[in-house]
Structures are given as C-alpha cells and as structure tokens.
C-alpha cells in the first residue's frame, strides 16, 4: 500500500497520516465489525509516531473529533489528557476544549 510505504519513509508527516486515516474511513466497509478498531489503531500509531511534534494539533483534533462522533466522551477526555501534556502550537485551545468537554460530561451525568 502506497500510504504505508510513505509513512515508513516519513513517519512525522501529519498530512500523510491524516490523508491515510481519511482514506481508511472511505474504503473500509462501515458494516465491518473491526472498522472502528482499525481506524483507532491507526490514530494511535499516528500520535505515537508524530503526536509530539509542535504542529501536530490537526492530528490530535482529528482523533478527538472522531472519538466524539462515536460518542466516546471517556476516550475524548483521555486523548485530551494526553495532548495537554505535550507542548503543541495550540496548547491553550486543547486545554480550553478539554475543560469544556469535562464540564459537559459532568452536566450530562447529573
């Protein structure tokens, strides 16, 4: 697969990771029971490979948005906990969104 070869050559490319993830979202059968697990695995691999880059915010946001679309508030919170421990360009943005997410989650539970 072309994307995998590209990622082996340039594992820090945020754009390449995002294109690969979007490609998987398009080609993987939505009825396949392992689809979400496969996509999550690629997101995890992507943030491990390039998530500490100062400009990795788009990758983290894509991961957060994907989990949020799935309704996984607990996973969204875990991802925010990870990203706010990394000095990225949009650190303050992540911190604020994490606070909003936590407050929203607390409001839903009560």
Short mmCIF file of C-alpha atoms in Angstrom, two decimals:
data_model
loop_
_atom_site.label_atom_id
_atom_site.label_comp_id
_atom_site.label_asym_id
_atom_site.label_seq_id
_atom_site.Cartn_x
_atom_site.Cartn_y
_atom_site.Cartn_z
CA UNK A 1 0.00 0.00 0.00
CA UNK A 2 1.32 3.39 -1.00
CA UNK A 3 0.32 5.16 2.21
CA UNK A 4 2.13 2.64 4.40
CA UNK A 5 5.31 2.97 2.38
CA UNK A 6 5.07 6.73 2.57
CA UNK A 7 4.57 6.62 6.33
CA UNK A 8 7.54 4.30 6.73
CA UNK A 9 9.65 6.82 4.86
CA UNK A 10 8.20 9.95 6.52
CA UNK A 11 6.60 8.94 9.84
CA UNK A 12 6.48 12.54 11.09
CA UNK A 13 4.24 13.77 8.27
CA UNK A 14 0.98 14.91 9.85
CA UNK A 15 -0.56 15.49 6.41
CA UNK A 16 0.27 11.97 5.26
CA UNK A 17 -1.20 10.45 8.43
CA UNK A 18 -4.40 12.46 8.03
CA UNK A 19 -4.74 11.50 4.36
CA UNK A 20 -4.20 7.84 5.23
CA UNK A 21 -6.81 7.94 8.01
CA UNK A 22 -9.33 9.66 5.75
CA UNK A 23 -8.59 7.08 3.05
CA UNK A 24 -9.31 4.27 5.52
CA UNK A 25 -12.55 5.91 6.61
CA UNK A 26 -13.65 5.98 2.98
CA UNK A 27 -12.63 2.49 1.88
CA UNK A 28 -13.34 0.38 4.96
CA UNK A 29 -16.83 -1.10 4.95
CA UNK A 30 -18.94 0.67 7.57
CA UNK A 31 -20.61 -2.67 8.40
CA UNK A 32 -17.28 -4.37 9.13
CA UNK A 33 -17.14 -5.04 12.87
CA UNK A 34 -13.40 -4.29 13.05
CA UNK A 35 -13.61 -0.95 11.20
CA UNK A 36 -13.52 1.33 14.24
CA UNK A 37 -10.79 -0.74 15.86
CA UNK A 38 -8.67 -0.49 12.72
CA UNK A 39 -9.11 3.27 12.48
CA UNK A 40 -8.40 3.74 16.19
CA UNK A 41 -5.25 1.65 15.82
CA UNK A 42 -4.02 3.89 13.01
CA UNK A 43 -4.81 7.03 15.02
CA UNK A 44 -2.82 5.59 17.93
CA UNK A 45 0.09 4.71 15.68
CA UNK A 46 -0.04 8.21 14.19
CA UNK A 47 0.05 10.03 17.53
CA UNK A 48 2.85 7.78 18.74
CA UNK A 49 4.85 8.48 15.59
CA UNK A 50 4.22 12.21 15.23
CA UNK A 51 1.98 13.42 18.05
CA UNK A 52 4.79 15.11 19.95
CA UNK A 53 5.55 17.42 17.03
CA UNK A 54 4.85 21.08 17.83
CA UNK A 55 2.47 21.30 14.85
CA UNK A 56 0.63 18.01 15.43
CA UNK A 57 -2.60 19.73 16.54
CA UNK A 58 -4.58 18.79 13.41
CA UNK A 59 -3.85 15.11 14.03
CA UNK A 60 -4.93 15.32 17.67
CA UNK A 61 -8.07 17.26 16.73
CA UNK A 62 -8.98 14.69 14.06
CA UNK A 63 -8.59 11.91 16.63
CA UNK A 64 -10.66 13.79 19.22
CA UNK A 65 -13.38 14.64 16.70
CA UNK A 66 -13.57 11.04 15.50
CA UNK A 67 -13.99 9.72 19.05
CA UNK A 68 -16.50 12.47 19.78
CA UNK A 69 -18.54 11.48 16.71
CA UNK A 70 -18.62 7.96 18.13
CA UNK A 71 -19.96 9.35 21.41
CA UNK A 72 -16.92 8.18 23.36
CA UNK A 73 -16.66 11.01 25.88
CA UNK A 74 -14.36 8.96 28.09
CA UNK A 75 -11.93 8.41 25.20
CA UNK A 76 -12.13 12.09 24.23
CA UNK A 77 -11.14 13.01 27.78
CA UNK A 78 -8.24 10.53 27.74
CA UNK A 79 -6.95 11.94 24.47
CA UNK A 80 -7.17 15.49 25.82
CA UNK A 81 -5.26 14.37 28.91
CA UNK A 82 -2.51 13.12 26.62
CA UNK A 83 -2.35 16.13 24.31
CA UNK A 84 -2.31 18.74 27.06
CA UNK A 85 0.87 17.08 28.32
CA UNK A 86 2.58 17.95 25.03
CA UNK A 87 3.72 21.48 24.18
CA UNK A 88 1.90 21.89 20.86
CA UNK A 89 1.19 25.08 18.97
CA UNK A 90 -2.47 25.13 20.06
CA UNK A 91 -1.92 24.01 23.65
CA UNK A 92 -4.30 26.65 25.08
CA UNK A 93 -7.01 25.63 22.62
CA UNK A 94 -6.75 21.99 23.71
CA UNK A 95 -6.78 22.98 27.36
CA UNK A 96 -9.96 25.06 26.92
CA UNK A 97 -11.71 22.37 24.88
CA UNK A 98 -10.77 19.77 27.49
CA UNK A 99 -12.32 21.91 30.22
CA UNK A 100 -15.48 22.34 28.15
CA UNK A 101 -15.67 18.60 27.47
CA UNK A 102 -15.22 17.70 31.14
CA UNK A 103 -17.87 20.22 32.21
CA UNK A 104 -20.23 18.98 29.51
CA UNK A 105 -19.68 15.39 30.68
CA UNK A 106 -20.33 16.33 34.28
CA UNK A 107 -23.54 18.09 33.30
CA UNK A 108 -24.73 15.01 31.38
CA UNK A 109 -24.17 12.66 34.32
CA UNK A 110 -26.13 14.71 36.86
#
